[in-house]
Coordinates of C-alpha atoms in Angstrom, one line a residue:
M1187 CA 17.8 17.7 -18.8
P1188 CA 17.4 21.4 -18.0
S1189 CA 17.6 23.8 -21.0
S1190 CA 20.2 25.9 -19.2
L1191 CA 22.6 25.5 -16.3
T1192 CA 24.1 28.0 -13.8
T1193 CA 25.9 27.8 -10.5
V1194 CA 23.5 30.1 -8.6
L1195 CA 20.0 31.0 -9.7
I1196 CA 18.5 34.2 -8.1
V1197 CA 14.7 34.6 -8.3
G1198 CA 13.8 38.3 -8.1
S1199 CA 15.6 41.4 -9.3
G1200 CA 14.8 43.9 -6.6
P1201 CA 17.6 45.4 -4.4
T1202 CA 18.1 42.2 -2.5
G1203 CA 18.5 40.0 -5.6
L1204 CA 20.7 42.5 -7.4
T1205 CA 23.0 43.0 -4.4
L1206 CA 23.5 39.2 -4.2
A1207 CA 24.0 38.9 -7.9
I1208 CA 26.7 41.6 -7.9
D1209 CA 28.5 40.1 -4.9
L1210 CA 28.6 36.7 -6.6
A1211 CA 29.5 38.0 -10.0
R1212 CA 32.5 39.9 -8.7
R1213 CA 33.7 36.7 -7.1
A1214 CA 33.6 35.0 -10.6
V1215 CA 30.6 32.8 -9.7
D1216 CA 28.3 31.9 -12.6
V1217 CA 25.0 33.6 -11.7
T1218 CA 21.6 33.8 -13.4
I1219 CA 19.0 36.3 -12.1
I1220 CA 15.4 36.1 -13.3
D1221 CA 12.2 38.1 -12.6
K1222 CA 8.6 37.3 -13.6
A1223 CA 7.9 41.0 -14.5
P1224 CA 7.7 41.7 -18.2
Q1225 CA 9.6 45.0 -17.7
F1226 CA 11.5 46.7 -15.0
P1227 CA 9.2 48.5 -12.6
R1228 CA 9.3 52.3 -12.0
S1229 CA 8.1 51.9 -8.4
S1230 CA 9.5 54.4 -5.9
R1231 CA 8.4 52.3 -2.9
A1232 CA 11.3 52.1 -0.4
K1233 CA 12.7 55.5 0.3
G1234 CA 16.4 54.4 0.2
P1235 CA 19.4 52.8 1.8
N1236 CA 20.3 53.4 5.4
A1237 CA 23.8 54.0 6.7
R1238 CA 24.8 50.3 6.9
S1239 CA 23.4 49.6 3.4
L1240 CA 25.5 52.5 2.1
E1241 CA 28.6 50.8 3.5
V1242 CA 27.5 47.7 1.6
L1243 CA 27.0 49.7 -1.6
E1244 CA 30.4 51.3 -1.2
D1245 CA 32.0 47.8 -1.1
L1246 CA 30.0 46.9 -4.2
G1247 CA 31.4 50.0 -6.0
V1248 CA 28.1 51.9 -6.5
V1249 CA 27.8 54.3 -3.5
E1250 CA 28.9 57.4 -5.4
E1251 CA 26.2 56.8 -8.0
V1252 CA 23.6 56.2 -5.3
L1253 CA 24.5 59.3 -3.4
A1254 CA 24.4 61.4 -6.7
A1255 CA 20.9 59.9 -7.6
G1256 CA 19.4 60.7 -4.2
A1257 CA 19.2 63.3 -1.5
A1258 CA 19.7 63.5 2.3
P1259 CA 16.6 63.0 4.5
L1260 CA 14.4 66.1 4.5
P1261 CA 13.0 67.9 7.5
M1262 CA 9.4 66.9 8.3
R1263 CA 6.8 69.7 8.3
K1264 CA 3.7 68.7 10.2
Y1265 CA 0.2 70.2 9.9
R1266 CA -3.0 70.1 11.8
G1267 CA -6.2 71.4 10.3
G1268 CA -4.2 72.3 7.2
V1269 CA -1.9 74.7 9.2
A1270 CA 1.8 74.0 9.6
I1271 CA 2.5 73.8 13.4
A1272 CA 5.8 72.0 13.7
E1273 CA 8.9 71.0 11.9
A1274 CA 11.4 68.3 12.8
D1275 CA 14.6 66.9 11.4
P1276 CA 15.6 63.6 13.1
F1277 CA 19.0 63.8 11.5
A1278 CA 19.9 67.4 12.4
G1279 CA 23.4 67.6 13.8
V1280 CA 24.2 64.0 12.8
R1281 CA 27.6 64.0 11.1
P1282 CA 30.0 61.4 9.8
T1283 CA 32.7 60.2 12.2
P1284 CA 36.1 58.6 11.4
D1285 CA 34.7 55.1 12.1
S1286 CA 31.2 55.7 10.4
P1287 CA 31.3 57.6 7.1
Y1288 CA 27.6 57.3 6.6
T1289 CA 25.4 58.4 9.5
R1290 CA 22.1 59.0 7.8
P1291 CA 20.0 57.3 5.1
Q1292 CA 19.9 58.4 1.5
M1293 CA 16.5 59.1 -0.1
V1294 CA 16.4 57.6 -3.6
A1295 CA 13.6 56.1 -5.6
Q1296 CA 13.8 52.3 -5.6
W1297 CA 13.6 52.2 -9.4
R1298 CA 16.7 54.4 -9.6
L1299 CA 18.6 52.4 -7.1
E1300 CA 17.8 49.3 -9.1
E1301 CA 19.0 51.0 -12.2
V1302 CA 22.4 51.7 -10.6
L1303 CA 22.7 48.1 -9.3
R1304 CA 21.7 46.7 -12.7
D1305 CA 24.3 48.8 -14.4
R1306 CA 27.0 47.5 -12.0
L1307 CA 25.9 44.0 -12.6
A1308 CA 26.2 44.4 -16.3
T1309 CA 29.9 45.3 -16.0
Y1310 CA 30.3 41.6 -15.0
G1311 CA 28.4 40.5 -18.1
V1312 CA 25.2 39.6 -16.1
R1313 CA 21.7 40.9 -17.0
V1314 CA 18.3 40.2 -15.5
A1315 CA 16.1 37.8 -17.5
L1316 CA 12.6 39.3 -17.5
G1317 CA 9.3 37.5 -18.1
A1318 CA 10.7 34.4 -16.3
E1319 CA 8.0 33.2 -13.8
L1320 CA 9.0 30.4 -11.5
V1321 CA 6.4 27.7 -11.1
G1322 CA 8.3 24.7 -9.9
L1323 CA 11.3 23.6 -7.9
T1324 CA 12.9 20.2 -7.4
Q1325 CA 16.2 19.3 -5.8
D1326 CA 18.4 16.4 -5.0
G1327 CA 21.7 16.2 -3.1
T1328 CA 23.7 18.0 -5.9
S1329 CA 21.5 20.4 -7.7
V1330 CA 18.1 22.2 -8.1
T1331 CA 15.9 22.3 -11.1
A1332 CA 13.7 25.4 -11.5
T1333 CA 10.7 25.2 -13.9
L1334 CA 9.4 28.4 -15.5
A1335 CA 5.9 29.1 -16.7
D1336 CA 6.9 28.8 -20.3
G1337 CA 8.2 25.3 -19.8
R1338 CA 11.9 26.1 -19.7
E1339 CA 14.0 24.5 -17.0
I1340 CA 17.1 26.0 -15.3
G1341 CA 19.5 23.7 -13.5
A1342 CA 21.5 25.3 -10.6
R1343 CA 23.7 24.2 -7.8
Y1344 CA 21.9 26.6 -5.5
V1345 CA 18.8 28.8 -5.8
V1346 CA 18.0 32.0 -3.8
G1347 CA 14.5 33.4 -3.5
C1348 CA 14.7 37.2 -3.4
D1349 CA 11.1 37.5 -4.8
G1350 CA 9.4 39.5 -2.2
G1351 CA 6.5 39.0 0.3
H1352 CA 4.5 36.9 -2.1
S1353 CA 7.6 34.8 -2.8
A1354 CA 7.0 31.9 -5.2
V1355 CA 10.2 30.3 -3.9
R1356 CA 8.9 30.3 -0.3
K1357 CA 5.5 28.9 -1.4
L1358 CA 7.1 26.1 -3.5
L1359 CA 9.3 25.2 -0.5
G1360 CA 6.1 24.9 1.6
L1361 CA 7.5 27.2 4.3
P1362 CA 4.9 28.8 6.7
F1363 CA 4.9 32.6 6.8
E1364 CA 4.0 33.0 10.4
G1365 CA 2.7 36.2 11.8
K1366 CA -0.2 38.6 11.5
T1367 CA -1.8 41.1 9.2
D1368 CA -3.5 44.2 10.8
E1369 CA -6.4 45.1 8.6
T1370 CA -7.1 48.2 10.7
Q1371 CA -3.8 49.7 9.7
M1372 CA -4.1 50.6 6.1
M1373 CA -2.7 53.2 3.7
V1374 CA -3.2 54.0 0.0
C1375 CA 0.1 54.8 -1.8
G1376 CA 1.3 56.0 -5.1
D1377 CA 3.6 58.3 -7.1
V1378 CA 2.0 61.6 -8.1
E1379 CA 2.9 64.7 -9.8
A1380 CA 2.3 67.8 -7.7
E1381 CA 2.8 71.6 -8.2
G1382 CA 2.9 74.4 -5.7
L1383 CA 4.5 72.6 -2.7
D1384 CA 7.9 73.2 -1.1
R1385 CA 10.2 70.4 -2.2
G1386 CA 12.6 71.1 0.6
V1387 CA 10.4 69.3 3.2
W1388 CA 8.4 66.1 3.7
H1389 CA 4.8 67.3 4.2
Q1390 CA 2.7 65.5 6.8
W1391 CA -0.9 66.4 7.4
F1392 CA -2.3 64.6 10.4
D1393 CA -5.9 65.1 11.6
E1394 CA -8.1 63.1 13.9
D1395 CA -10.0 61.5 11.0
G1396 CA -7.0 60.7 8.7
A1397 CA -3.7 61.8 7.2
V1398 CA -1.9 62.7 4.0
M1399 CA 1.9 62.6 3.5
L1400 CA 3.8 63.9 0.5
C1401 CA 7.5 63.5 0.1
P1402 CA 9.4 64.7 -2.9
I1403 CA 11.1 62.1 -5.0
P1404 CA 14.8 63.0 -5.6
G1405 CA 15.8 63.3 -9.2
T1406 CA 12.4 64.5 -10.4
R1407 CA 11.1 68.0 -11.0
S1408 CA 7.5 67.4 -9.7
G1409 CA 7.4 63.8 -8.5
W1410 CA 6.2 63.0 -5.0
W1411 CA 5.5 59.9 -2.9
F1412 CA 1.9 60.0 -1.8
Q1413 CA 0.7 58.1 1.3
A1414 CA -2.7 58.5 3.1
G1415 CA -5.3 56.8 5.2
P1416 CA -7.9 55.6 2.6
E1417 CA -11.3 57.0 2.0
T1418 CA -14.2 54.8 2.9
D1419 CA -17.5 54.3 1.0
A1420 CA -21.0 54.3 2.3
S1421 CA -20.6 50.7 3.7
G1422 CA -17.4 51.7 5.5
S1423 CA -15.1 49.7 3.1
P1424 CA -11.9 51.3 2.0
V1425 CA -11.9 53.0 -1.4
P1426 CA -9.2 51.7 -3.8
P1427 CA -6.5 54.2 -4.6
S1428 CA -7.0 56.4 -7.6
L1429 CA -6.1 59.9 -8.7
D1430 CA -9.6 61.1 -7.9
S1431 CA -9.4 59.7 -4.4
F1432 CA -6.0 61.1 -3.9
Q1433 CA -7.2 64.6 -4.9
R1434 CA -10.2 64.4 -2.5
L1435 CA -8.0 63.2 0.4
F1436 CA -5.5 66.0 -0.4
A1437 CA -8.1 68.7 -0.5
K1438 CA -9.7 67.4 2.7
H1439 CA -6.6 67.4 4.8
T1440 CA -4.6 70.3 3.4
G1441 CA -7.2 72.8 2.5
L1442 CA -5.5 73.2 -0.9
P1443 CA -7.0 72.4 -4.3
G1444 CA -7.0 68.8 -5.1
T1445 CA -6.1 69.7 -8.7
L1446 CA -2.5 70.4 -7.6
L1447 CA -2.1 66.6 -7.8
S1448 CA -1.9 64.8 -11.2
Q1449 CA -0.7 61.7 -12.9
A1450 CA -1.1 59.2 -10.0
A1451 CA 0.8 56.0 -10.8
L1452 CA 2.1 52.8 -9.2
L1453 CA -1.0 52.7 -7.0
S1454 CA -1.2 50.3 -4.1
T1455 CA -3.0 49.6 -0.8
Y1456 CA -0.6 48.8 2.1
R1457 CA -1.6 46.8 5.1
V1458 CA 0.7 46.2 8.1
N1459 CA 2.1 42.7 7.8
E1460 CA 4.4 41.2 10.4
R1461 CA 5.5 37.8 9.2
M1462 CA 8.6 35.7 8.9
V1463 CA 9.8 32.2 8.2
D1464 CA 11.3 30.0 10.8
R1465 CA 14.2 28.9 8.5
Y1466 CA 16.1 30.5 5.7
R1467 CA 17.2 27.3 4.0
V1468 CA 15.7 24.1 2.6
G1469 CA 18.5 22.0 1.2
R1470 CA 20.1 24.0 -1.7
V1471 CA 17.4 26.7 -1.7
F1472 CA 17.7 29.9 0.4
L1473 CA 15.4 32.9 1.1
A1474 CA 16.4 36.5 1.5
G1475 CA 14.7 39.9 2.0
D1476 CA 10.9 40.1 2.0
A1477 CA 10.7 36.5 0.9
A1478 CA 11.8 35.7 4.4
H1479 CA 10.4 38.5 6.5
V1480 CA 7.9 41.4 6.1
H1481 CA 7.0 44.0 8.7
S1482 CA 5.8 47.5 9.3
I1483 CA 7.4 50.2 7.1
A1484 CA 8.0 52.3 10.2
G1485 CA 11.7 53.2 10.3
G1486 CA 12.4 52.1 6.7
L1487 CA 14.0 48.8 7.6
G1488 CA 12.6 46.4 5.0
M1489 CA 14.7 46.9 1.9
N1490 CA 17.8 47.5 4.0
T1491 CA 17.4 44.2 5.9
G1492 CA 17.2 42.5 2.5
I1493 CA 20.3 44.1 1.2
Q1494 CA 22.2 43.0 4.3
D1495 CA 20.8 39.5 4.0
A1496 CA 22.3 39.3 0.5
Y1497 CA 25.6 40.7 1.7
N1498 CA 25.8 38.1 4.4
L1499 CA 25.0 35.2 2.0
G1500 CA 27.1 36.2 -1.0
W1501 CA 30.6 35.5 0.2
K1502 CA 29.5 32.3 1.9
L1503 CA 28.0 30.9 -1.3
A1504 CA 31.0 32.0 -3.3
R1505 CA 33.4 30.1 -0.9
V1506 CA 31.4 27.0 -1.1
V1507 CA 30.9 26.8 -4.8
S1508 CA 34.6 27.5 -5.4
G1509 CA 35.6 24.7 -3.1
R1510 CA 37.2 27.0 -0.5
A1511 CA 34.7 25.9 2.1
G1512 CA 32.4 23.0 2.9
P1513 CA 28.6 23.3 2.9
A1514 CA 28.5 23.8 6.7
L1515 CA 29.5 27.4 6.1
L1516 CA 26.0 28.0 4.5
D1517 CA 24.3 27.1 7.8
T1518 CA 25.8 30.3 9.3
Y1519 CA 23.6 32.4 7.0
E1520 CA 20.4 31.4 8.9
E1521 CA 22.3 31.4 12.2
E1522 CA 23.2 35.0 11.8
R1523 CA 20.3 36.5 9.8
L1524 CA 17.3 34.9 11.3
P1525 CA 17.7 36.6 14.7
V1526 CA 18.2 39.9 12.9
A1527 CA 14.8 39.4 11.1
A1528 CA 13.1 38.8 14.5
D1529 CA 14.7 41.9 15.9
V1530 CA 13.6 44.0 12.9
L1531 CA 10.0 42.8 13.3
D1532 CA 10.1 43.8 17.0
L1533 CA 11.7 47.2 16.3
S1534 CA 9.4 48.1 13.4
A1535 CA 6.4 47.2 15.5
E1536 CA 7.6 49.4 18.3
R1537 CA 8.3 52.3 15.9
L1538 CA 4.8 51.9 14.4
R1539 CA 3.3 52.0 17.9
A1540 CA 5.3 55.1 18.7
T1541 CA 4.3 56.8 15.5
L1542 CA 0.5 56.1 16.0
E1543 CA 0.8 57.5 19.5
A1544 CA 2.6 60.6 18.3
I1545 CA 0.2 61.6 15.5
R1546 CA -2.7 61.6 17.9
K1547 CA -1.3 64.9 19.2
P1548 CA -0.8 68.1 17.3
G1549 CA 2.8 68.3 16.1
G1550 CA 3.4 64.6 16.1
G1551 CA 4.7 62.9 12.9
L1552 CA 6.9 60.3 11.3
D1553 CA 10.0 61.5 13.1
A1554 CA 8.8 59.3 16.0
A1555 CA 9.9 56.3 13.9
N1556 CA 13.1 57.9 12.5
A1557 CA 15.5 58.2 15.4
P1558 CA 19.1 57.9 14.1
M1559 CA 20.4 54.4 14.3
P1560 CA 23.6 54.5 12.3
H1561 CA 24.2 50.8 11.7
G1562 CA 20.8 49.4 12.4
P1563 CA 19.8 45.8 13.4
G1564 CA 22.4 43.3 12.2
S1565 CA 25.4 45.4 12.9
G1566 CA 27.0 42.5 14.7
Y1567 CA 26.7 38.7 15.1
P1568 CA 28.3 38.1 18.5
W1569 CA 26.3 34.9 18.9
S1570 CA 27.6 33.4 15.6
S1571 CA 29.8 30.3 15.4
L1572 CA 31.9 32.5 13.1
A1573 CA 32.6 34.9 15.9
R1574 CA 35.2 32.6 17.3
L1575 CA 37.6 34.6 19.5
G1576 CA 38.5 37.9 21.0
A1577 CA 37.4 41.3 22.1
T1578 CA 38.7 44.7 23.0
P1579 CA 37.1 47.4 25.1
R1580 CA 35.3 48.7 22.0
L1581 CA 34.9 45.6 19.7
R1582 CA 33.9 42.0 19.8
A1583 CA 34.3 39.2 17.3
G1584 CA 31.2 39.3 15.2
D1585 CA 30.8 43.1 15.3
R1586 CA 30.7 45.3 12.3
A1587 CA 34.3 46.3 11.5
P1588 CA 34.7 50.1 11.9
D1589 CA 36.2 52.5 9.3
A1590 CA 39.2 54.8 10.0
P1591 CA 41.3 57.2 8.0
C1592 CA 44.9 56.0 7.5
R1593 CA 47.8 56.7 5.2
D1594 CA 49.4 54.2 2.8
L1595 CA 53.1 54.1 3.8
A1596 CA 54.2 53.0 0.3
T1597 CA 52.6 55.9 -1.6
G1598 CA 51.9 58.5 1.2
T1599 CA 48.2 58.7 0.0
P1600 CA 45.2 58.6 2.3
L1601 CA 43.6 55.2 2.6
R1602 CA 40.5 54.5 4.6
L1603 CA 40.1 51.1 6.2
F1604 CA 36.9 50.6 4.2
E1605 CA 38.9 51.0 1.0
A1606 CA 41.3 48.4 2.3
F1607 CA 38.4 46.0 3.0
G1608 CA 36.8 46.7 -0.4
G1609 CA 36.5 43.6 -2.6
P1610 CA 35.9 39.8 -2.2
H1611 CA 38.6 38.9 0.3
F1612 CA 39.4 38.6 4.0
T1613 CA 41.4 41.4 5.5
L1614 CA 44.0 41.0 8.3
L1615 CA 44.9 44.1 10.3
G1616 CA 48.0 44.1 12.5
F1617 CA 48.2 46.8 15.1
G1618 CA 51.8 47.5 16.3
A1619 CA 55.3 46.5 15.3
G1620 CA 54.9 43.1 17.0
T1621 CA 52.5 42.0 14.3
A1622 CA 54.8 42.5 11.3
R1623 CA 56.0 38.9 11.0
A1624 CA 52.6 37.4 11.5
L1625 CA 51.2 39.7 8.7
R1626 CA 53.9 38.7 6.3
E1627 CA 53.4 35.0 7.0
A1628 CA 49.6 35.2 6.7
S1629 CA 49.9 37.3 3.5
T1630 CA 52.2 34.7 1.9
A1631 CA 50.2 31.7 3.1
H1632 CA 46.8 33.0 2.1
E1633 CA 47.6 35.5 -0.6
D1634 CA 44.8 34.4 -2.9
E1635 CA 42.1 35.1 -0.3
L1636 CA 43.5 37.6 2.2
R1637 CA 45.0 41.1 2.2
A1638 CA 47.2 42.0 5.2
Y1639 CA 47.7 45.5 6.5
G1640 CA 50.1 46.6 9.2
V1641 CA 48.8 49.6 11.2
D1642 CA 51.9 51.3 12.5
A1643 CA 53.5 47.9 12.4
G1644 CA 57.0 48.8 11.1
D1645 CA 58.7 47.3 8.1
M1646 CA 56.1 45.4 6.0
G1647 CA 58.5 44.5 3.3
D1648 CA 57.9 45.7 -0.3
G1649 CA 54.8 47.8 0.3
A1650 CA 54.8 49.0 -3.2
H1651 CA 53.7 45.5 -4.4
G1652 CA 51.5 44.8 -1.4
A1653 CA 49.6 41.7 -0.5
A1654 CA 49.3 40.6 -4.1
A1655 CA 52.9 39.7 -4.0
G1656 CA 52.6 37.9 -0.7
V1657 CA 53.7 40.9 1.4
A1658 CA 51.6 43.1 3.7
H1659 CA 50.8 46.7 3.2
G1660 CA 51.9 49.3 5.7
L1661 CA 49.4 51.9 7.0
A1662 CA 50.1 54.9 9.2
D1663 CA 47.4 55.7 11.8
D1664 CA 48.4 59.3 12.0
G1665 CA 45.3 60.5 13.9
G1666 CA 45.0 57.4 16.1
H1667 CA 41.5 56.9 14.7
A1668 CA 42.1 53.2 13.8
R1669 CA 43.3 52.2 17.2
S1670 CA 40.5 54.2 18.8
A1671 CA 37.8 52.6 16.7
Y1672 CA 39.2 49.1 17.4
G1673 CA 39.8 49.7 21.1
I1674 CA 43.5 48.9 20.9
A1675 CA 45.7 51.0 23.2
P1676 CA 49.0 52.5 22.1
G1677 CA 51.8 49.9 22.4
E1678 CA 49.4 46.9 22.1
D1679 CA 50.2 44.4 19.3
V1680 CA 46.9 42.9 18.1
L1681 CA 45.7 41.0 15.0
V1682 CA 42.1 41.5 13.8
L1683 CA 40.7 39.4 11.0
I1684 CA 37.9 40.9 9.0
R1685 CA 35.4 38.8 7.1
P1686 CA 34.5 39.5 3.4
D1687 CA 31.3 41.1 4.6
N1688 CA 33.2 43.5 6.8
H1689 CA 32.5 41.9 10.2
V1690 CA 35.2 40.9 12.7
G1691 CA 36.1 37.3 12.6
L1692 CA 38.6 37.2 15.4
I1693 CA 40.8 39.4 17.6
V1694 CA 44.0 37.9 19.0
P1695 CA 47.3 39.1 20.4
A1696 CA 50.2 39.2 18.0
G1697 CA 51.7 36.2 19.7
E1698 CA 48.9 34.0 18.5
P1699 CA 49.2 34.2 14.7
R1700 CA 48.2 30.5 14.2
A1701 CA 44.6 31.6 15.1
V1702 CA 44.2 33.2 11.7
G1703 CA 45.0 30.0 9.8
E1704 CA 42.9 28.0 12.2
Y1705 CA 40.0 30.3 11.6
L1706 CA 40.2 30.0 7.8
G1707 CA 40.4 26.2 8.2
A1708 CA 38.0 25.8 11.0
A1709 CA 35.0 23.5 10.9
A1710 CA 32.5 25.9 9.3
L1711 CA 35.1 27.1 6.9
E1712 CA 36.8 23.8 6.1
R1713 CA 37.5 23.1 2.4
A1714 CA 35.1 20.8 0.7

């Protein structure tokens, strides 16, 4: 008999595991999250969430804290022979639009992002259990038993491995991690203290025989991310990272005193790995993030792909364990996210190739891998069995649902669509007066799992009480941004159902309201 029981056990407390834990906890799912580390790491590692991940973090209620803890991407200053010869800002001129409030990534140290996520998780009464190393997994048709190194056992209905590229969960499942490791592409990395450098730019010294890159860590006075091609010893072998080695590399490529660097920590050697599993699920055990896929760091897609894995899985697990859906819904996690991982591997490999080609020439730099891509891979799942019906000139079922500024008719206050979507529920948008009846009926029939909003849809009933009372909210699309973003012409009456992870489930004319109920009760969503 396991020493403790939980509904969902999450292994790994990085951004992927924490995102999933928050998403489940806010849905009142009993969740346990463990990590083998004896203490929380202070690793800066990933440089921060991209625009799509910021949308996820807004829904989880932490985006303001993340924005306050970080900084916008910095211009890149590129040097040759120690002399600054070019400067580039891949995000210059990129501004938010009504349908995309976040158009650039946010630079923030990973340890700080994890702090913000842990604080949010704690508001639900859930805390990470440290020093809990997974060494065994067994499962039957109803549960999974996880064995820890200290002999304890945890029983769970489901287990999710969010434990990184060396995932114990993946290894215990016996899943191959197919791909390649390029031993010729290697970097030494670490966090350093540095003085005398402009903290308003990301410095990149590229020479024919190596490179050094220094990027200021937001929220610190003198902290920097250090990346460089490694030194080699007399035999040609790479020299392990150390402060002394960093100082020599810095002096060699910058022409500045190596003593400007101090207190090197969190040292690591990075090799380009491009690997992924061929399945995300074995029975009641799932993989997410680096446990399922690793790739080149070019373009900063790794952590973000993991966050978005978790966001896709969370609402599905919650519906199944609550009895709102049958287990078939969980099959759509792999169906939707596995192709995204494959795309990310291809994209990051191409960005790495473009970067290596660019830095051979004076003035080339990492901007070759940082072209703006607002929503990134996985911004839509048009192939999914959950993308059942409908399209407009601008939107398909399965696509990311756009934002838009509106006005709450009951209070007169501004209300963005993302604010309407926020929380663990489906959202039904009705564009036009012809959708008013369908919205009221759907709101009443599904009030415990759906919020309905009429966009310029006329009388919604008692808007002051809203969907919680089984009545739809009314929204005014004063600037026409909502209709524009959703590709719905003036005078058209259209229903759009938004999934809990803010992707479009279906788009139907107002005269087909039964499609909403059929979607919620369809095969993959049927109640257990």
